[in-house]
GROMACS .gro file of C-alpha atoms in nm:
model
  347
    1UNK     CA    1  -7.562   0.712  -7.638
    2UNK     CA    2  -7.246   0.556  -7.768
    3UNK     CA    3  -7.180   0.221  -7.598
    4UNK     CA    4  -6.809   0.303  -7.582
    5UNK     CA    5  -6.878   0.624  -7.399
    6UNK     CA    6  -7.112   0.442  -7.165
    7UNK     CA    7  -6.842   0.186  -7.083
    8UNK     CA    8  -6.586   0.462  -7.020
    9UNK     CA    9  -6.827   0.645  -6.789
   10UNK     CA   10  -6.886   0.328  -6.589
   11UNK     CA   11  -6.513   0.276  -6.561
   12UNK     CA   12  -6.458   0.626  -6.420
   13UNK     CA   13  -6.744   0.577  -6.180
   14UNK     CA   14  -6.603   0.248  -6.059
   15UNK     CA   15  -6.258   0.406  -6.014
   16UNK     CA   16  -6.402   0.696  -5.816
   17UNK     CA   17  -6.602   0.457  -5.603
   18UNK     CA   18  -6.296   0.245  -5.529
   19UNK     CA   19  -6.094   0.554  -5.439
   20UNK     CA   20  -6.366   0.677  -5.209
   21UNK     CA   21  -6.386   0.339  -5.037
   22UNK     CA   22  -6.008   0.327  -4.992
   23UNK     CA   23  -6.005   0.679  -4.849
   24UNK     CA   24  -6.292   0.592  -4.618
   25UNK     CA   25  -6.116   0.278  -4.495
   26UNK     CA   26  -5.790   0.467  -4.440
   27UNK     CA   27  -5.981   0.732  -4.249
   28UNK     CA   28  -6.140   0.467  -4.030
   29UNK     CA   29  -5.800   0.306  -3.967
   30UNK     CA   30  -5.643   0.643  -3.880
   31UNK     CA   31  -5.933   0.727  -3.653
   32UNK     CA   32  -5.909   0.390  -3.479
   33UNK     CA   33  -5.532   0.429  -3.439
   34UNK     CA   34  -5.576   0.776  -3.292
   35UNK     CA   35  -5.859   0.658  -3.068
   36UNK     CA   36  -5.654   0.372  -2.924
   37UNK     CA   37  -5.315   0.549  -2.927
   38UNK     CA   38  -5.309   0.584  -2.548
   39UNK     CA   39  -5.418   0.228  -2.481
   40UNK     CA   40  -5.097   0.061  -2.375
   41UNK     CA   41  -4.949  -0.202  -2.150
   42UNK     CA   42  -4.761  -0.071  -1.843
   43UNK     CA   43  -4.454  -0.281  -1.755
   44UNK     CA   44  -4.421  -0.428  -1.402
   45UNK     CA   45  -4.131  -0.194  -1.316
   46UNK     CA   46  -4.313   0.118  -1.434
   47UNK     CA   47  -4.622   0.326  -1.364
   48UNK     CA   48  -4.813   0.598  -1.547
   49UNK     CA   49  -4.950   0.943  -1.473
   50UNK     CA   50  -5.247   1.045  -1.687
   51UNK     CA   51  -5.311   1.415  -1.749
   52UNK     CA   52  -5.629   1.546  -1.907
   53UNK     CA   53  -5.588   1.878  -2.086
   54UNK     CA   54  -5.267   1.945  -1.887
   55UNK     CA   55  -5.413   1.867  -1.543
   56UNK     CA   56  -5.331   1.547  -1.357
   57UNK     CA   57  -5.624   1.309  -1.381
   58UNK     CA   58  -5.506   0.983  -1.226
   59UNK     CA   59  -5.215   0.746  -1.181
   60UNK     CA   60  -5.195   0.388  -1.298
   61UNK     CA   61  -4.974   0.099  -1.191
   62UNK     CA   62  -4.858  -0.198  -1.399
   63UNK     CA   63  -5.119  -0.345  -1.632
   64UNK     CA   64  -5.339  -0.234  -1.921
   65UNK     CA   65  -5.393   0.143  -1.936
   66UNK     CA   66  -5.703   0.285  -2.107
   67UNK     CA   67  -5.674   0.654  -2.178
   68UNK     CA   68  -5.817   0.902  -2.427
   69UNK     CA   69  -5.590   0.992  -2.714
   70UNK     CA   70  -5.387   1.310  -2.726
   71UNK     CA   71  -5.448   1.599  -2.694
   72UNK     CA   72  -5.733   1.498  -2.466
   73UNK     CA   73  -5.513   1.298  -2.229
   74UNK     CA   74  -5.136   1.272  -2.204
   75UNK     CA   75  -4.959   0.973  -2.046
   76UNK     CA   76  -4.623   1.002  -1.865
   77UNK     CA   77  -4.444   0.672  -1.801
   78UNK     CA   78  -4.238   0.673  -1.479
   79UNK     CA   79  -4.030   0.409  -1.295
   80UNK     CA   80  -4.202   0.214  -1.019
   81UNK     CA   81  -4.179   0.323  -0.656
   82UNK     CA   82  -3.918   0.059  -0.568
   83UNK     CA   83  -3.694   0.125  -0.867
   84UNK     CA   84  -3.376   0.317  -0.785
   85UNK     CA   85  -3.264   0.573  -1.042
   86UNK     CA   86  -2.900   0.676  -1.078
   87UNK     CA   87  -2.803   1.037  -1.141
   88UNK     CA   88  -2.451   1.172  -1.189
   89UNK     CA   89  -2.419   1.517  -1.034
   90UNK     CA   90  -2.209   1.716  -1.280
   91UNK     CA   91  -2.249   2.049  -1.099
   92UNK     CA   92  -1.948   1.961  -0.882
   93UNK     CA   93  -1.716   1.857  -1.165
   94UNK     CA   94  -1.456   2.109  -1.269
   95UNK     CA   95  -1.441   1.988  -1.630
   96UNK     CA   96  -1.811   2.061  -1.668
   97UNK     CA   97  -1.807   2.393  -1.482
   98UNK     CA   98  -1.518   2.555  -1.665
   99UNK     CA   99  -1.596   2.561  -2.039
  100UNK     CA  100  -1.273   2.731  -2.151
  101UNK     CA  101  -0.959   2.874  -1.992
  102UNK     CA  102  -0.882   3.136  -2.256
  103UNK     CA  103  -1.075   3.449  -2.339
  104UNK     CA  104  -1.119   3.609  -2.678
  105UNK     CA  105  -0.778   3.771  -2.657
  106UNK     CA  106  -0.604   3.437  -2.608
  107UNK     CA  107  -0.485   3.520  -2.254
  108UNK     CA  108  -0.542   3.287  -1.960
  109UNK     CA  109  -0.815   3.386  -1.720
  110UNK     CA  110  -0.823   3.312  -1.348
  111UNK     CA  111  -1.196   3.380  -1.314
  112UNK     CA  112  -1.263   3.007  -1.273
  113UNK     CA  113  -0.942   2.918  -1.089
  114UNK     CA  114  -1.133   2.779  -0.791
  115UNK     CA  115  -1.430   2.641  -0.978
  116UNK     CA  116  -1.516   2.283  -0.893
  117UNK     CA  117  -1.319   2.278  -0.568
  118UNK     CA  118  -1.469   2.270  -0.218
  119UNK     CA  119  -1.311   2.426   0.090
  120UNK     CA  120  -1.268   2.196   0.391
  121UNK     CA  121  -1.282   2.284   0.759
  122UNK     CA  122  -0.902   2.295   0.787
  123UNK     CA  123  -0.865   2.526   0.483
  124UNK     CA  124  -0.795   2.240   0.245
  125UNK     CA  125  -0.924   2.199  -0.110
  126UNK     CA  126  -1.098   1.888  -0.242
  127UNK     CA  127  -1.313   1.786  -0.537
  128UNK     CA  128  -1.610   1.549  -0.508
  129UNK     CA  129  -1.756   1.326  -0.776
  130UNK     CA  130  -2.107   1.235  -0.654
  131UNK     CA  131  -2.347   0.968  -0.777
  132UNK     CA  132  -2.701   1.004  -0.636
  133UNK     CA  133  -2.949   0.714  -0.629
  134UNK     CA  134  -3.309   0.823  -0.577
  135UNK     CA  135  -3.664   0.690  -0.602
  136UNK     CA  136  -3.983   0.866  -0.710
  137UNK     CA  137  -4.207   0.887  -0.404
  138UNK     CA  138  -4.474   1.119  -0.550
  139UNK     CA  139  -4.528   1.063  -0.923
  140UNK     CA  140  -4.777   1.350  -0.954
  141UNK     CA  141  -4.533   1.602  -0.805
  142UNK     CA  142  -4.249   1.460  -1.015
  143UNK     CA  143  -4.450   1.506  -1.336
  144UNK     CA  144  -4.557   1.856  -1.239
  145UNK     CA  145  -4.198   1.961  -1.169
  146UNK     CA  146  -4.089   1.800  -1.494
  147UNK     CA  147  -3.750   1.915  -1.620
  148UNK     CA  148  -3.679   2.113  -1.302
  149UNK     CA  149  -3.629   1.802  -1.085
  150UNK     CA  150  -3.275   1.707  -1.188
  151UNK     CA  151  -3.136   2.066  -1.185
  152UNK     CA  152  -3.287   2.110  -0.838
  153UNK     CA  153  -3.127   1.783  -0.728
  154UNK     CA  154  -2.790   1.906  -0.858
  155UNK     CA  155  -2.819   2.232  -0.665
  156UNK     CA  156  -2.927   2.059  -0.345
  157UNK     CA  157  -2.641   1.810  -0.373
  158UNK     CA  158  -2.394   2.092  -0.429
  159UNK     CA  159  -2.528   2.281  -0.127
  160UNK     CA  160  -2.510   1.971   0.095
  161UNK     CA  161  -2.156   1.891  -0.029
  162UNK     CA  162  -2.036   2.243   0.057
  163UNK     CA  163  -2.179   2.214   0.410
  164UNK     CA  164  -2.035   1.863   0.461
  165UNK     CA  165  -1.686   1.963   0.345
  166UNK     CA  166  -1.686   2.276   0.560
  167UNK     CA  167  -1.760   2.067   0.870
  168UNK     CA  168  -1.478   1.815   0.811
  169UNK     CA  169  -1.104   1.823   0.772
  170UNK     CA  170  -0.924   1.707   0.460
  171UNK     CA  171  -0.816   1.370   0.603
  172UNK     CA  172  -1.174   1.283   0.697
  173UNK     CA  173  -1.302   1.361   0.347
  174UNK     CA  174  -1.022   1.183   0.163
  175UNK     CA  175  -1.075   0.892   0.407
  176UNK     CA  176  -0.780   0.684   0.290
  177UNK     CA  177  -0.428   0.765   0.411
  178UNK     CA  178  -0.166   0.540   0.248
  179UNK     CA  179   0.094   0.618   0.513
  180UNK     CA  180  -0.140   0.502   0.791
  181UNK     CA  181  -0.171   0.126   0.828
  182UNK     CA  182  -0.401  -0.089   1.034
  183UNK     CA  183  -0.702   0.139   1.008
  184UNK     CA  184  -0.920  -0.044   0.753
  185UNK     CA  185  -1.232  -0.062   0.969
  186UNK     CA  186  -1.196   0.299   1.077
  187UNK     CA  187  -1.163   0.413   0.714
  188UNK     CA  188  -1.479   0.223   0.615
  189UNK     CA  189  -1.672   0.382   0.902
  190UNK     CA  190  -1.559   0.732   0.806
  191UNK     CA  191  -1.647   0.675   0.440
  192UNK     CA  192  -1.992   0.543   0.530
  193UNK     CA  193  -2.049   0.833   0.770
  194UNK     CA  194  -1.960   1.083   0.495
  195UNK     CA  195  -2.207   0.924   0.254
  196UNK     CA  196  -2.478   0.907   0.517
  197UNK     CA  197  -2.439   1.271   0.616
  198UNK     CA  198  -2.449   1.382   0.252
  199UNK     CA  199  -2.763   1.176   0.185
  200UNK     CA  200  -2.928   1.311   0.500
  201UNK     CA  201  -2.845   1.670   0.402
  202UNK     CA  202  -3.000   1.628   0.056
  203UNK     CA  203  -3.316   1.468   0.195
  204UNK     CA  204  -3.354   1.745   0.452
  205UNK     CA  205  -3.348   2.006   0.176
  206UNK     CA  206  -3.597   1.802  -0.028
  207UNK     CA  207  -3.826   1.797   0.276
  208UNK     CA  208  -3.789   2.174   0.306
  209UNK     CA  209  -3.893   2.214  -0.057
  210UNK     CA  210  -4.195   1.992   0.008
  211UNK     CA  211  -4.295   2.209   0.303
  212UNK     CA  212  -4.257   2.522   0.090
  213UNK     CA  213  -4.494   2.378  -0.173
  214UNK     CA  214  -4.232   2.283  -0.434
  215UNK     CA  215  -4.220   1.909  -0.381
  216UNK     CA  216  -4.000   1.743  -0.648
  217UNK     CA  217  -4.145   1.403  -0.556
  218UNK     CA  218  -3.816   1.218  -0.503
  219UNK     CA  219  -3.615   1.078  -0.212
  220UNK     CA  220  -3.243   0.998  -0.210
  221UNK     CA  221  -3.168   0.643  -0.103
  222UNK     CA  222  -2.793   0.624  -0.150
  223UNK     CA  223  -2.498   0.848  -0.234
  224UNK     CA  224  -2.160   0.742  -0.370
  225UNK     CA  225  -1.874   0.988  -0.326
  226UNK     CA  226  -1.532   0.982  -0.487
  227UNK     CA  227  -1.296   1.248  -0.352
  228UNK     CA  228  -0.988   1.382  -0.525
  229UNK     CA  229  -0.733   1.659  -0.492
  230UNK     CA  230  -0.608   1.922  -0.738
  231UNK     CA  231  -0.314   1.798  -0.949
  232UNK     CA  232  -0.067   2.030  -0.775
  233UNK     CA  233  -0.188   1.911  -0.435
  234UNK     CA  234  -0.153   1.548  -0.546
  235UNK     CA  235   0.211   1.611  -0.636
  236UNK     CA  236   0.267   1.780  -0.300
  237UNK     CA  237   0.104   1.493  -0.111
  238UNK     CA  238   0.314   1.242  -0.306
  239UNK     CA  239   0.627   1.436  -0.214
  240UNK     CA  240   0.525   1.439   0.153
  241UNK     CA  241   0.449   1.067   0.140
  242UNK     CA  242   0.788   0.996  -0.019
  243UNK     CA  243   0.963   1.208   0.244
  244UNK     CA  244   0.773   1.029   0.522
  245UNK     CA  245   0.870   0.689   0.386
  246UNK     CA  246   1.232   0.799   0.348
  247UNK     CA  247   1.231   0.931   0.705
  248UNK     CA  248   1.092   0.601   0.831
  249UNK     CA  249   1.365   0.414   0.642
  250UNK     CA  250   1.631   0.642   0.791
  251UNK     CA  251   1.488   0.591   1.141
  252UNK     CA  252   1.486   0.215   1.091
  253UNK     CA  253   1.849   0.220   0.966
  254UNK     CA  254   1.954   0.438   1.261
  255UNK     CA  255   1.774   0.204   1.504
  256UNK     CA  256   1.952  -0.096   1.354
  257UNK     CA  257   2.289   0.081   1.374
  258UNK     CA  258   2.222   0.183   1.736
  259UNK     CA  259   2.127  -0.174   1.824
  260UNK     CA  260   2.449  -0.301   1.662
  261UNK     CA  261   2.667  -0.048   1.846
  262UNK     CA  262   2.490  -0.126   2.173
  263UNK     CA  263   2.546  -0.497   2.123
  264UNK     CA  264   2.914  -0.443   2.050
  265UNK     CA  265   2.948  -0.220   2.359
  266UNK     CA  266   2.780  -0.482   2.576
  267UNK     CA  267   3.015  -0.747   2.438
  268UNK     CA  268   3.320  -0.528   2.501
  269UNK     CA  269   3.199  -0.449   2.853
  270UNK     CA  270   3.143  -0.819   2.926
  271UNK     CA  271   3.486  -0.903   2.787
  272UNK     CA  272   3.653  -0.627   2.994
  273UNK     CA  273   3.468  -0.742   3.305
  274UNK     CA  274   3.574  -1.101   3.249
  275UNK     CA  275   3.938  -0.995   3.195
  276UNK     CA  276   3.929  -0.776   3.508
  277UNK     CA  277   3.777  -1.054   3.712
  278UNK     CA  278   4.043  -1.296   3.584
  279UNK     CA  279   4.325  -1.050   3.664
  280UNK     CA  280   4.178  -0.983   4.009
  281UNK     CA  281   4.153  -1.355   4.078
  282UNK     CA  282   4.512  -1.399   3.960
  283UNK     CA  283   4.638  -1.113   4.178
  284UNK     CA  284   4.447  -1.244   4.479
  285UNK     CA  285   4.592  -1.589   4.423
  286UNK     CA  286   4.946  -1.444   4.389
  287UNK     CA  287   4.901  -1.231   4.702
  288UNK     CA  288   4.768  -1.529   4.890
  289UNK     CA  289   5.071  -1.728   4.780
  290UNK     CA  290   5.310  -1.451   4.878
  291UNK     CA  291   5.155  -1.407   5.223
  292UNK     CA  292   5.090  -1.772   5.290
  293UNK     CA  293   5.419  -1.816   5.477
  294UNK     CA  294   5.367  -1.508   5.697
  295UNK     CA  295   5.006  -1.601   5.771
  296UNK     CA  296   5.106  -1.953   5.858
  297UNK     CA  297   5.383  -1.825   6.087
  298UNK     CA  298   5.142  -1.581   6.252
  299UNK     CA  299   4.901  -1.864   6.313
  300UNK     CA  300   5.185  -2.074   6.464
  301UNK     CA  301   5.275  -1.790   6.709
  302UNK     CA  302   5.651  -1.805   6.650
  303UNK     CA  303   5.784  -1.453   6.722
  304UNK     CA  304   6.146  -1.556   6.677
  305UNK     CA  305   6.084  -1.695   6.334
  306UNK     CA  306   5.888  -1.380   6.238
  307UNK     CA  307   6.174  -1.155   6.348
  308UNK     CA  308   6.418  -1.364   6.154
  309UNK     CA  309   6.210  -1.338   5.839
  310UNK     CA  310   6.172  -0.966   5.906
  311UNK     CA  311   6.546  -0.919   5.925
  312UNK     CA  312   6.599  -1.126   5.613
  313UNK     CA  313   6.343  -0.960   5.387
  314UNK     CA  314   6.299  -0.607   5.517
  315UNK     CA  315   6.642  -0.479   5.411
  316UNK     CA  316   6.570  -0.568   5.050
  317UNK     CA  317   6.229  -0.401   5.069
  318UNK     CA  318   6.353  -0.091   5.243
  319UNK     CA  319   6.643  -0.063   5.002
  320UNK     CA  320   6.395   0.031   4.730
  321UNK     CA  321   6.275   0.337   4.927
  322UNK     CA  322   6.453   0.669   4.912
  323UNK     CA  323   6.434   0.728   5.289
  324UNK     CA  324   6.282   0.541   5.583
  325UNK     CA  325   6.184   0.682   5.921
  326UNK     CA  326   6.123   0.427   6.193
  327UNK     CA  327   5.911   0.523   6.491
  328UNK     CA  328   5.857   0.315   6.800
  329UNK     CA  329   5.481   0.263   6.838
  330UNK     CA  330   5.522   0.245   7.212
  331UNK     CA  331   5.708   0.576   7.240
  332UNK     CA  332   5.478   0.864   7.337
  333UNK     CA  333   5.733   1.130   7.248
  334UNK     CA  334   5.633   1.401   7.004
  335UNK     CA  335   5.773   1.402   6.651
  336UNK     CA  336   5.850   1.709   6.448
  337UNK     CA  337   5.785   1.634   6.079
  338UNK     CA  338   5.901   1.860   5.799
  339UNK     CA  339   5.624   2.061   5.634
  340UNK     CA  340   5.592   2.191   5.281
  341UNK     CA  341   5.845   2.442   5.159
  342UNK     CA  342   5.730   2.803   5.176
  343UNK     CA  343   5.844   3.067   4.933
  344UNK     CA  344   6.076   3.324   5.083
  345UNK     CA  345   5.917   3.656   5.170
  346UNK     CA  346   5.984   3.950   4.941
  347UNK     CA  347   6.192   4.240   5.088
   0.00000   0.00000   0.00000
């Protein structure tokens, strides 16, 4: 045999052997990777549910998890029992419910005119933006329900929100009234009561699902609610608020004007009373001065002097009268006084 051919045959043999060894090593590495693919470290704030051929096999808490590779066993990583998960309920948002306001013909449609709005107990309309915070109480049930958990939570939240709004008036749901002052504690209590009732309603429906055999494996711990009004209603409320404030300003101005007028009237009345009292005092003093002589004479019991003063002053006084009739007080004779003139009788 040719030595050159022998060397070439050895070279091809060595190359095939090296390729076989490389393929064998790669196969071993791939097999080892597949065999240990489900061996993982579970974080302290998480836990795992292991399913074997689609059926739940066991649950595992934080630590090292040893599981058979897929498709023998599947591992679902879930949050721990004390970890609260936030979920934004979009089923109540108008912008997510109404995809478009125009149909194929380009005309506006009123089919979704009331979509996203809830009717209150006093026939008002309000929109709620709800954030739900829940925990996973049953990881096995949560994994079995899978993608149906969050849609079910949206529907239950929507159902509870409809019932809560129907049992309350608009002021209770909106909670805050800018035109009402001094009610901060009361507003906080009403807001907390609304959240608590909504959370209780959702949990009651989750318990009903659990009883019916469709346990989603979650429990709602907290609910945040942000209420709003339709844009047209907001404008109307702003107009009412402006009118209320203007009315309060007008009432305050009228009260101030009434107080000013009342003060001026009291001052005028006091001034008139003081002037009247001064005039009365002056007239009393003048009358006392005018009658001082007569009173003094009467006290002195001087009839002659009184008659003399009578004769001196009475003519001047009587001269001012048109007519004077003198009657003796000691005369018991009857007097005939003229009466009113009577119209003459008609013939």
